[in-house]
Tab-separated table of C-alpha atoms in Angstrom:
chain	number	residue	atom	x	y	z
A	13	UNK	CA	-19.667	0.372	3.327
A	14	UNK	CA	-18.481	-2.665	1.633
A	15	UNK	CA	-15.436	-5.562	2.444
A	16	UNK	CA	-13.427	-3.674	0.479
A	17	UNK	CA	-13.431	-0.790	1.649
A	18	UNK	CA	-13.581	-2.510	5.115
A	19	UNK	CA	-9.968	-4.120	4.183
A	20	UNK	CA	-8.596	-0.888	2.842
A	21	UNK	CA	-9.040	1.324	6.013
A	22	UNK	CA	-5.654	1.081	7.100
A	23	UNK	CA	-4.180	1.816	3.619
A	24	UNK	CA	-6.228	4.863	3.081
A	25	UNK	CA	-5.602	6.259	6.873
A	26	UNK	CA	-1.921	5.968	6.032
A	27	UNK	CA	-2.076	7.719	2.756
A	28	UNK	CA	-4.227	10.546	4.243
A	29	UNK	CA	-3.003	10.236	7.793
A	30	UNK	CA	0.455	11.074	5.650
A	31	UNK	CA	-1.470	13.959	3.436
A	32	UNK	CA	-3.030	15.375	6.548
A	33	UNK	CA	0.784	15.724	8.512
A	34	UNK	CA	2.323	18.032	5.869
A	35	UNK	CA	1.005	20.914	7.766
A	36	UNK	CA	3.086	20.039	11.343
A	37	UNK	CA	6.113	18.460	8.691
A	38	UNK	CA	6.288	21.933	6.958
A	39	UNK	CA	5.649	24.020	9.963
A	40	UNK	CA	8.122	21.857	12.459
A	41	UNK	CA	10.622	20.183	10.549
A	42	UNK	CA	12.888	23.342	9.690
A	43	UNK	CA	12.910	24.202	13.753
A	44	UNK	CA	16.056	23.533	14.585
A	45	UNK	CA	17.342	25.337	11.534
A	46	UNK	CA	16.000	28.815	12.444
A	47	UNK	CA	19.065	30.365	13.891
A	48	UNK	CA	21.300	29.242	11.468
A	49	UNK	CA	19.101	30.126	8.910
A	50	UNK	CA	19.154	33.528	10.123
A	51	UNK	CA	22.922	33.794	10.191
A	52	UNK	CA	22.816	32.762	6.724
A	53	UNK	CA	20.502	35.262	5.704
A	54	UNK	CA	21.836	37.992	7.368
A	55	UNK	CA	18.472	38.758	9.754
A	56	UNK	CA	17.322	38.873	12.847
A	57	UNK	CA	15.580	36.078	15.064
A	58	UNK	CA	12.329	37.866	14.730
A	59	UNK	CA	11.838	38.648	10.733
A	60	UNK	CA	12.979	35.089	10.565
A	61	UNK	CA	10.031	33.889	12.747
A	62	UNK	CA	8.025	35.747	9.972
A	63	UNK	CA	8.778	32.520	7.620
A	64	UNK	CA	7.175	30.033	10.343
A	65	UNK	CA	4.119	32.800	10.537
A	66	UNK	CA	3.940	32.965	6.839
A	67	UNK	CA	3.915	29.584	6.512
A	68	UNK	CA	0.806	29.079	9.268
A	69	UNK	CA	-1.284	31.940	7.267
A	70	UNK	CA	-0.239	29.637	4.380
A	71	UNK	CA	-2.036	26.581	6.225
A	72	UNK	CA	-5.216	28.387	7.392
A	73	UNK	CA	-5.867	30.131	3.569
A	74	UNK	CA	-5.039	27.401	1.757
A	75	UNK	CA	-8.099	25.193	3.440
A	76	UNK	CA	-10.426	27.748	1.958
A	77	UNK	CA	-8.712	27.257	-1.550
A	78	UNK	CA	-8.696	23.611	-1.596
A	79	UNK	CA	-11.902	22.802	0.101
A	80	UNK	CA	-14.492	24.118	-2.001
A	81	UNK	CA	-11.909	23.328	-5.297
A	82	UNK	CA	-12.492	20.184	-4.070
A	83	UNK	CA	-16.541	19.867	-4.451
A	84	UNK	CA	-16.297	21.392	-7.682
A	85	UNK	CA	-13.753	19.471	-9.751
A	86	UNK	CA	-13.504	16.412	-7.211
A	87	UNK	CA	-11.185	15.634	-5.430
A	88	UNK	CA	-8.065	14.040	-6.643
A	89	UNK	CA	-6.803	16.977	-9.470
A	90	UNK	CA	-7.022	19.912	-6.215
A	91	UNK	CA	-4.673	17.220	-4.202
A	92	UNK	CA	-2.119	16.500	-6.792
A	93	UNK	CA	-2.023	19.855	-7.803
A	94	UNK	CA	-1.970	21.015	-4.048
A	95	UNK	CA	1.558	18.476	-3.885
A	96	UNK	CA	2.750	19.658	-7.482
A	97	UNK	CA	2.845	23.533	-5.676
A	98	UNK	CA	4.442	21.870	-2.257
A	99	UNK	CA	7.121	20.964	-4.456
A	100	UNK	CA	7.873	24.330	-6.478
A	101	UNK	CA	6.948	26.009	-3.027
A	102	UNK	CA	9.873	23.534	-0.973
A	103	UNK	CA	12.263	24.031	-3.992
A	104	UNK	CA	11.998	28.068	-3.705
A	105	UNK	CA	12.075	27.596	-0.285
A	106	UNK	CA	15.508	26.052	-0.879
A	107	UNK	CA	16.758	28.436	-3.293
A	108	UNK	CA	15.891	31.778	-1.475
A	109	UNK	CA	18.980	34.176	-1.119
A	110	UNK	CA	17.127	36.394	1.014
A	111	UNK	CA	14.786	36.471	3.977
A	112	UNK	CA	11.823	38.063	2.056
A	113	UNK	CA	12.060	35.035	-0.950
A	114	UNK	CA	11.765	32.772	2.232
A	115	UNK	CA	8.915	34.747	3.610
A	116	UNK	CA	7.162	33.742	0.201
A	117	UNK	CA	8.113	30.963	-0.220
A	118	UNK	CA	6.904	29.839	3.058
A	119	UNK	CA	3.697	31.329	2.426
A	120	UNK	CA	3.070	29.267	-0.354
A	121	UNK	CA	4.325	25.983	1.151
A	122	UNK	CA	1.351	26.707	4.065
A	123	UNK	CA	-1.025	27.064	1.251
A	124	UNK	CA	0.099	23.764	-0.711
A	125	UNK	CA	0.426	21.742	2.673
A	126	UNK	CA	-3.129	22.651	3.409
A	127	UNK	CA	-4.619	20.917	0.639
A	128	UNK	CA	-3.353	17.501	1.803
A	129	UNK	CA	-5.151	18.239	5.563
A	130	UNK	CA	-8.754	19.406	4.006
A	131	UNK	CA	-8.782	17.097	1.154
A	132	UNK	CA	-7.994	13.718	3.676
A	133	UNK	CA	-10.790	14.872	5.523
A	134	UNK	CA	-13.122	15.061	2.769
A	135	UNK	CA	-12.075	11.800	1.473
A	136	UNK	CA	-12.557	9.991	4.828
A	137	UNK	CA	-16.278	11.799	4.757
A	138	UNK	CA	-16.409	10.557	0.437
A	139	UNK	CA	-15.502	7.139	1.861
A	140	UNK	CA	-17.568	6.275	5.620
A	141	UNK	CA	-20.318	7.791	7.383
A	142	UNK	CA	-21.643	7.251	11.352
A	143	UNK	CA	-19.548	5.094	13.322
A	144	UNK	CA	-16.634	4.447	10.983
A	145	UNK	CA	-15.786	8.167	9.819
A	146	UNK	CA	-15.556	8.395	13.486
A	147	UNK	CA	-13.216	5.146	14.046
A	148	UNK	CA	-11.804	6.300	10.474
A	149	UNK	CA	-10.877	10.084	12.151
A	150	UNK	CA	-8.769	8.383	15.033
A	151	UNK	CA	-7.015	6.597	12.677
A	152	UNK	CA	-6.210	9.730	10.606
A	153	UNK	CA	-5.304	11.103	14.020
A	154	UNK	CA	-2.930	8.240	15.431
A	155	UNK	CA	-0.682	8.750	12.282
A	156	UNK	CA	-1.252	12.701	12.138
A	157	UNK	CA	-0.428	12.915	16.048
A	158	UNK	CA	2.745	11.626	15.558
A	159	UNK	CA	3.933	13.936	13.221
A	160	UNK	CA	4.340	17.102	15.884
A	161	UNK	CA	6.622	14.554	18.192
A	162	UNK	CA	8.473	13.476	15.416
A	163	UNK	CA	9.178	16.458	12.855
A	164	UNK	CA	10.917	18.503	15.641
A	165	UNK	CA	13.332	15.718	16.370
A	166	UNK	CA	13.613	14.192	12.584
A	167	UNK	CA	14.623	17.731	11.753
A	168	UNK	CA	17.001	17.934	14.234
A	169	UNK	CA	18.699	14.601	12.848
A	170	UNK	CA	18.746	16.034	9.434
A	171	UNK	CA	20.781	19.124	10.167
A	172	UNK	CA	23.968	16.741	11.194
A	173	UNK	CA	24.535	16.069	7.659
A	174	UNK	CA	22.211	18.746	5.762
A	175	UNK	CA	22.165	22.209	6.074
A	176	UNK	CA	18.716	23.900	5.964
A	177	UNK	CA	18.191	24.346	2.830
A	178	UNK	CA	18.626	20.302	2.496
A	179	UNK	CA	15.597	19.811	5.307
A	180	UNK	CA	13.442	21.565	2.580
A	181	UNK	CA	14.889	19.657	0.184
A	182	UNK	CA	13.798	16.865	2.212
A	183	UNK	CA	10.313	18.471	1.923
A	184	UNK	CA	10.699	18.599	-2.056
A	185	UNK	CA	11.560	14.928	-2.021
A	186	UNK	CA	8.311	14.248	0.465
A	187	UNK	CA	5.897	15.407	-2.028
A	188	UNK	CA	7.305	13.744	-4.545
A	189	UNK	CA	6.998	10.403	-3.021
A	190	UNK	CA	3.342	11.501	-1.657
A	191	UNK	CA	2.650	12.612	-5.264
A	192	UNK	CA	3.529	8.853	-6.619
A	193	UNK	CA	1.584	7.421	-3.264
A	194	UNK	CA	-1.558	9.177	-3.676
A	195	UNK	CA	-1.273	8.638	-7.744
A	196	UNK	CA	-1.322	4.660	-7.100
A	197	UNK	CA	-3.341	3.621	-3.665
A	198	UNK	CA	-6.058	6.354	-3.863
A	199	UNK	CA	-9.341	6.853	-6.233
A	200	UNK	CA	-11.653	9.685	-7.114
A	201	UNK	CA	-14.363	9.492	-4.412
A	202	UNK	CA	-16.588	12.056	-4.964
A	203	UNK	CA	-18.555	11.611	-8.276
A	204	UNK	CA	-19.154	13.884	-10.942
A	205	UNK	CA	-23.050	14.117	-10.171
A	206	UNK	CA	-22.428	14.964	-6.695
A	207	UNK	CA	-20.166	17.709	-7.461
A	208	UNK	CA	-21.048	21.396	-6.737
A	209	UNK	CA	-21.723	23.440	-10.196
A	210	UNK	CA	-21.281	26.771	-10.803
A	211	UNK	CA	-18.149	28.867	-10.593
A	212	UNK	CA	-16.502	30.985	-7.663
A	213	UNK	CA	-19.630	32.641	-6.803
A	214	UNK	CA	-21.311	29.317	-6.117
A	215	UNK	CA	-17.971	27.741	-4.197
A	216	UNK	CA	-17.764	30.840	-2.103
A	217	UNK	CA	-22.019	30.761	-1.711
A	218	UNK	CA	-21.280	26.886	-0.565
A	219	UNK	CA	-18.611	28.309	2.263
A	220	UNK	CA	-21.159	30.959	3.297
A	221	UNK	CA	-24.404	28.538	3.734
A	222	UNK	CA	-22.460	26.091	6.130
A	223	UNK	CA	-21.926	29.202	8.178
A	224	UNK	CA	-25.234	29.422	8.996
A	225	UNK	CA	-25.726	25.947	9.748
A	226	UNK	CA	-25.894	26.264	13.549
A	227	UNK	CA	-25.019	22.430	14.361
A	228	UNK	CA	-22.604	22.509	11.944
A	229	UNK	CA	-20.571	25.832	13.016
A	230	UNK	CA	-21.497	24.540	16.911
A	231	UNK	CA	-19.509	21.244	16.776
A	232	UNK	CA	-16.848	23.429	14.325
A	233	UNK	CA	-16.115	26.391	16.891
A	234	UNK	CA	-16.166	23.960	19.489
A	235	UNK	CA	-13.383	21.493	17.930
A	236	UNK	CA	-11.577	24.917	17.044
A	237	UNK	CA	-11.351	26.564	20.808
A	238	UNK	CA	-10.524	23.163	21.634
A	239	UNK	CA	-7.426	22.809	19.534
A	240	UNK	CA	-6.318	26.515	20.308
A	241	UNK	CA	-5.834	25.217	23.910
A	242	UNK	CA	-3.389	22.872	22.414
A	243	UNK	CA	-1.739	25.256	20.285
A	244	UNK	CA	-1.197	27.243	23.445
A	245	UNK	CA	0.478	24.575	24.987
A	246	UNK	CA	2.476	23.802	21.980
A	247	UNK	CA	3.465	27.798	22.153
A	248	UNK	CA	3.683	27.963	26.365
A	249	UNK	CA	5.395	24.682	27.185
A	250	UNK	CA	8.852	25.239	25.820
A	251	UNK	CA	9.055	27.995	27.954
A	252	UNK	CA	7.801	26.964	30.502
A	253	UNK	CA	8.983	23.737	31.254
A	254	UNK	CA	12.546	24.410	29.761
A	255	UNK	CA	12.742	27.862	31.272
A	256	UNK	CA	10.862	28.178	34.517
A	257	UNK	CA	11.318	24.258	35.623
A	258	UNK	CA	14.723	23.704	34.165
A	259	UNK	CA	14.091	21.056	32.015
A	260	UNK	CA	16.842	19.905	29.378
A	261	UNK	CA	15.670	19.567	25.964
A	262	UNK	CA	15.771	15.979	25.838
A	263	UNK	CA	13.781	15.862	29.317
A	264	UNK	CA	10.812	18.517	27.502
A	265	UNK	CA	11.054	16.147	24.112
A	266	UNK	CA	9.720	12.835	26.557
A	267	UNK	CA	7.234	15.101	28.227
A	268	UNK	CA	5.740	16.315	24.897
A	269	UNK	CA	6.080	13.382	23.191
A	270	UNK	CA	4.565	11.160	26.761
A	271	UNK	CA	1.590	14.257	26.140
A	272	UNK	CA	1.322	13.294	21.970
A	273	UNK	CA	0.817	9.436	23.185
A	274	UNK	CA	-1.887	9.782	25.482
A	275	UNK	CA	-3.707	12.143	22.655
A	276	UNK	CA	-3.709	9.155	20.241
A	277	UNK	CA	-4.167	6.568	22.822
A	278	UNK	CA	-7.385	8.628	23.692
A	279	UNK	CA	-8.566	9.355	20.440
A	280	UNK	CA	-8.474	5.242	19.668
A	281	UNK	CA	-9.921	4.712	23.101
A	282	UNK	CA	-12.921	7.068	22.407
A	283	UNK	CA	-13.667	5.877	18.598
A	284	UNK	CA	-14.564	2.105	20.056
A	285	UNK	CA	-16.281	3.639	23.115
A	286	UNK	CA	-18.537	5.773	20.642
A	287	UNK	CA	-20.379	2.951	18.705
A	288	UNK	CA	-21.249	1.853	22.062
A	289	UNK	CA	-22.238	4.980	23.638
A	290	UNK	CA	-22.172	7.833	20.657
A	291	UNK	CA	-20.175	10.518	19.186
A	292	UNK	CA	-22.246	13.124	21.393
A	293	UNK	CA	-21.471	11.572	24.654
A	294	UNK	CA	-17.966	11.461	23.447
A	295	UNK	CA	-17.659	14.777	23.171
A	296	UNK	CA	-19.813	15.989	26.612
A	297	UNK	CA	-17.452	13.209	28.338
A	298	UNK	CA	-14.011	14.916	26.491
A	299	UNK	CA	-15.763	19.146	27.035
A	300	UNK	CA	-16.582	17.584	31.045
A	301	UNK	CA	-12.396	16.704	31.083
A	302	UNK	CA	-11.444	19.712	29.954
A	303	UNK	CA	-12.962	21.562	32.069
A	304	UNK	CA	-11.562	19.555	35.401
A	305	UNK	CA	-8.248	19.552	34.064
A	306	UNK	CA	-7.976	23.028	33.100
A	307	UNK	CA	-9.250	24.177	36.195
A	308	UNK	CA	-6.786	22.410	38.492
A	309	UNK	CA	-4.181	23.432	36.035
A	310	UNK	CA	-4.810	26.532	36.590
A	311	UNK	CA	-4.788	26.205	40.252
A	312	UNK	CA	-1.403	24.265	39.972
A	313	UNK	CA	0.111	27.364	38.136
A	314	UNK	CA	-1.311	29.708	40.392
A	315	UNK	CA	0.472	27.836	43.637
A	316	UNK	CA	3.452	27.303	41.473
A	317	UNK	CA	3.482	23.411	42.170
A	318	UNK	CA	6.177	21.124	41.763
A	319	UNK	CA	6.318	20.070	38.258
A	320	UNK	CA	5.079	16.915	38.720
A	321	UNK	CA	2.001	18.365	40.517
A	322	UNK	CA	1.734	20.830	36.990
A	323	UNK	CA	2.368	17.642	34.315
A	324	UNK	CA	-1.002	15.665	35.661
A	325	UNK	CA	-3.551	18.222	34.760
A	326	UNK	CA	-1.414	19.381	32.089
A	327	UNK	CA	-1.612	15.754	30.522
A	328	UNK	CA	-5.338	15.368	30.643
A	329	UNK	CA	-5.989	18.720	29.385
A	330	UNK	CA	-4.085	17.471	25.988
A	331	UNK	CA	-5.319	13.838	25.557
A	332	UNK	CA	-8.957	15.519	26.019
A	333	UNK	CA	-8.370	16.733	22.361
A	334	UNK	CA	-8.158	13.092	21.741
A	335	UNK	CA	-11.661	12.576	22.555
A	336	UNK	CA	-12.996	15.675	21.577
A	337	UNK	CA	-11.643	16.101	17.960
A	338	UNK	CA	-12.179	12.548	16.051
A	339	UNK	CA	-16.256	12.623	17.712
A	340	UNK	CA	-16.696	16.410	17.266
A	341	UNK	CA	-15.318	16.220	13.624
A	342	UNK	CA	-17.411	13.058	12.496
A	343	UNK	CA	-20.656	14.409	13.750
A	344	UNK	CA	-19.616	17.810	12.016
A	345	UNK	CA	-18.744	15.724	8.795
A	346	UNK	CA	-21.380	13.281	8.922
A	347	UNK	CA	-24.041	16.289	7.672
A	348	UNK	CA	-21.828	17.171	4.964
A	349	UNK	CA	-21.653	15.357	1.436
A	350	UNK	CA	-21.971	17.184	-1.320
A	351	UNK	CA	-20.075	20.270	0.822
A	352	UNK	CA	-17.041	17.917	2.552
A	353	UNK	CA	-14.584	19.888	1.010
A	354	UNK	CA	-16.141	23.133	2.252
A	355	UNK	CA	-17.044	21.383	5.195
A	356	UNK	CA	-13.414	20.272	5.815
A	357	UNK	CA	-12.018	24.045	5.029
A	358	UNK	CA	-14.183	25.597	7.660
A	359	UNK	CA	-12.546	23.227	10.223
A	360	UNK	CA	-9.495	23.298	9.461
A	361	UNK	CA	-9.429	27.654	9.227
A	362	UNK	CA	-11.249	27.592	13.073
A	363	UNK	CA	-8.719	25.215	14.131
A	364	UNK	CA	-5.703	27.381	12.514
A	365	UNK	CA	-7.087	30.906	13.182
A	366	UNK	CA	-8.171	30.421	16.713
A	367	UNK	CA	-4.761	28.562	17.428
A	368	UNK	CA	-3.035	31.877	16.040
A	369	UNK	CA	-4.841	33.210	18.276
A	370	UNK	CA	-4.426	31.935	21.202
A	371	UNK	CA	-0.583	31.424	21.005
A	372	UNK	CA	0.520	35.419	21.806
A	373	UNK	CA	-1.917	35.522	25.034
A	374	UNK	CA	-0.095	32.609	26.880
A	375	UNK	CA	2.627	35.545	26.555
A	376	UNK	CA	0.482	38.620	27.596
A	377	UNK	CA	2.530	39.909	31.376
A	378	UNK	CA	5.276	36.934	30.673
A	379	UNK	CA	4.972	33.061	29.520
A	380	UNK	CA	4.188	31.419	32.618
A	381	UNK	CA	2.713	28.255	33.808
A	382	UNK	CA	-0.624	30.415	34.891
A	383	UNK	CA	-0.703	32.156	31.414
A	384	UNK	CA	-0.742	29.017	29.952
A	385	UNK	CA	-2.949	27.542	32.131
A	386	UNK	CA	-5.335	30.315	32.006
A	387	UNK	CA	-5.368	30.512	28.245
A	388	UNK	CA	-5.559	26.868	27.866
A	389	UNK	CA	-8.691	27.009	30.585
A	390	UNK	CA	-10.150	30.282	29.021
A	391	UNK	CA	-10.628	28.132	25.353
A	392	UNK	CA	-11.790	25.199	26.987
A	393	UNK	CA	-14.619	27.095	28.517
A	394	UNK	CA	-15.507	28.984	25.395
A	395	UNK	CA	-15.772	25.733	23.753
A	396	UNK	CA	-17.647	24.027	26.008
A	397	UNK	CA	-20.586	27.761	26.200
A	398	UNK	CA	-20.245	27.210	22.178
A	399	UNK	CA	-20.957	23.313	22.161
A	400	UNK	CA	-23.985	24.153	24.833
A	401	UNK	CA	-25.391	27.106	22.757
A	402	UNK	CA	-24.997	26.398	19.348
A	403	UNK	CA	-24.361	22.589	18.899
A	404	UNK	CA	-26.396	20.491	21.753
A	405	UNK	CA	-29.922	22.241	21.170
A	406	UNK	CA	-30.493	21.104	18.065
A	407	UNK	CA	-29.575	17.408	18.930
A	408	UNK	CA	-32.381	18.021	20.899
A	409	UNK	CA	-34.205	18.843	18.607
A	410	UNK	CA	-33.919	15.813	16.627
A	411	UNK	CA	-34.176	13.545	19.709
């Protein structure tokens, strides 16, 4: 890696840190506006949730669209075309007289805000290897971690003065300005000799190859079970902390958002701490966390402890994924070069599908702080049985 590219780090995490929020800014901003975008349709609470589903299914497809588009034609024309459709998609979105246009809409948003989340990985893969993707992966997460804790609130703001058709109007203008952004600070990174060739056959054969790549799927399952124990806290906590412990909403806003600053300070933490020690014994410290944490979380929900008794294993659980993710996705990465698009895809869909998942069982016999403990403790555990069957053997192997 070169001083240039040394003295551009910060630049490029910013663009792509920015490219690889749209996902939480699409999926969280419009919140706040659900009921009254229900009234305004004329539906119920629950087809409306269909948009906010629609618009996940949107996230987790569009990976596998702009991933391997991305090792064939390279990889700035699948990002600016992946903003050109979060536009149209935003503007519809806008426009729709009816729940079912939303619905649609929605769907298509997911798939466009996708594109920016694979394609910043790929680039930070195009761009640094070893040590630095890894230092360059915190990064992306310190400005992606911020956008859950933000969006929520930011959309909140908007609706004082704009309805909710104006907060995706406020998406429109977003990829607009990322469209101009990405235009003027980034590059094509991935040569045309180290493209893929062939057509769909060959993109799709790409896909199917890293699934049988057994470190490769190891560290990818295990970064996936991982963040479906967040997204069943992100599902659980309103619930239960709002509901069961009689927290206000502002009180549950500084809890997540104390929760969202202990991930990033983690994930910083761990990407100095790895070019001493290594992105392996990153991840066995982060897995070795999580499974302490979850355990005595758990137990906490079981007794049905005070809440500040329930917030301390509750806290490590999270900032765990700030360890785990940047070191488990750089050693995933660092294997991939020609396929970091494909690569990139398969990550992001584990990480999406598992955290559909997962999200519905934290309410299986009532949301409580033991269902979300136990499903939070119950994908930890899977992902640490993955990471010790599939993924550590064969850095034995090489060892």
């Amino acid at each position: 890696m070169n001083d240039h590219l040394v003295q551009k780090r910060l630049g490029y995490a910013l663009v792509l840190g920015s490219l690889a929020a749209l996902g939480p800014l699409c999926t969280d901003l419009y919140l706040p506006a659900l009921p009254t975008l229900a009234a305004e349709l004329e539906t119920n609470t629950a087809t409306s949730q269909l948009s906010l589903t629609a618009g996940l299914l949107g996230l987790g497809a569009g990976q596998l669209i702009f991933g391997p588009l991305s090792d064939r034609f390279g990889r700035m024309r699948p990002l600016l075309l992946s903003l050109l459709l979060l536009l149209a998609a935003s503007v519809g979105c806008a426009l729709a007289t009816n729940i079912d246009q939303l619905i649609v809409a929605r769907l298509l948003q997911g798939i466009a805000g996708a594109g920016g989340a694979v394609l910043s990985r790929a680039v930070a893969r195009d761009l640094y290897s070893g040590h630095d993707l890894t230092k360059f992966f915190a990064l992306l997460m310190l400005v992606n971690g911020l956008a859950p804790i933000i969006a929520p609130v930011l959309g909140g703001g908007l609706l004082t003065f704009l309805s909710w058709r104006g907060i995706f109007g406020a998406i429109a203008t977003i990829s607009i300005l990322l469209f101009v952004l990405s235009s003027v600070k980034l590059h094509e990174t991935l040569p045309a000799e180290r493209r893929s060739t062939g057509g769909a056959v060959a993109m799709i054969k790409s896909v199917g190859k890293l699934l049988h790549e057994r470190q490769f799927m190891g560290l990818c399952l295990t970064q996936g079970f991982i963040m479906a124990g967040m997204f069943a806290y992100i599902g659980a906590s309103p619930f239960v902390l709002q509901q069961i412990y009689h927290l206000s909403p502002v009180t549950f806003s500084l809890c997540f958002a104390l929760n969202g600053m202990g991930l990033v300070f983690a994930a910083q933490i761990s990407s100095r701490l790895a070019v001493m020690w290594g992105e392996l014994m990153m991840v066995k410290i982060g897995l070795t966390i999580a499974a302490i944490a979850s355990v005595i979380l758990v137990v906490a929900g079981a007794m049905h402890a005070p809440l500040a008794v329930l917030l301390v294993p509750l806290f490590f659980s999270i900032i765990n994924i700030g360890i785990i993710g940047p070191n488990a996705g750089s050693l995933a990465m660092q294997s991939q070069g020609r396929n970091a698009g494909s690569a990139s895809a398969l990550l992001g869909v584990c990480m999406f599908a598992l955290g559909a998942t997962a999200v519905p069982l934290t309410g299986i016999g009532g949301t409580s702080a033991l269902s979300m403990g136990l499903t939070i403790c119950g994908c930890f555990f899977i992902a640490i049985l993955i990471f010790l069957t599939l993924a550590r053997p064969t850095f034995a192997k090489k060892s």
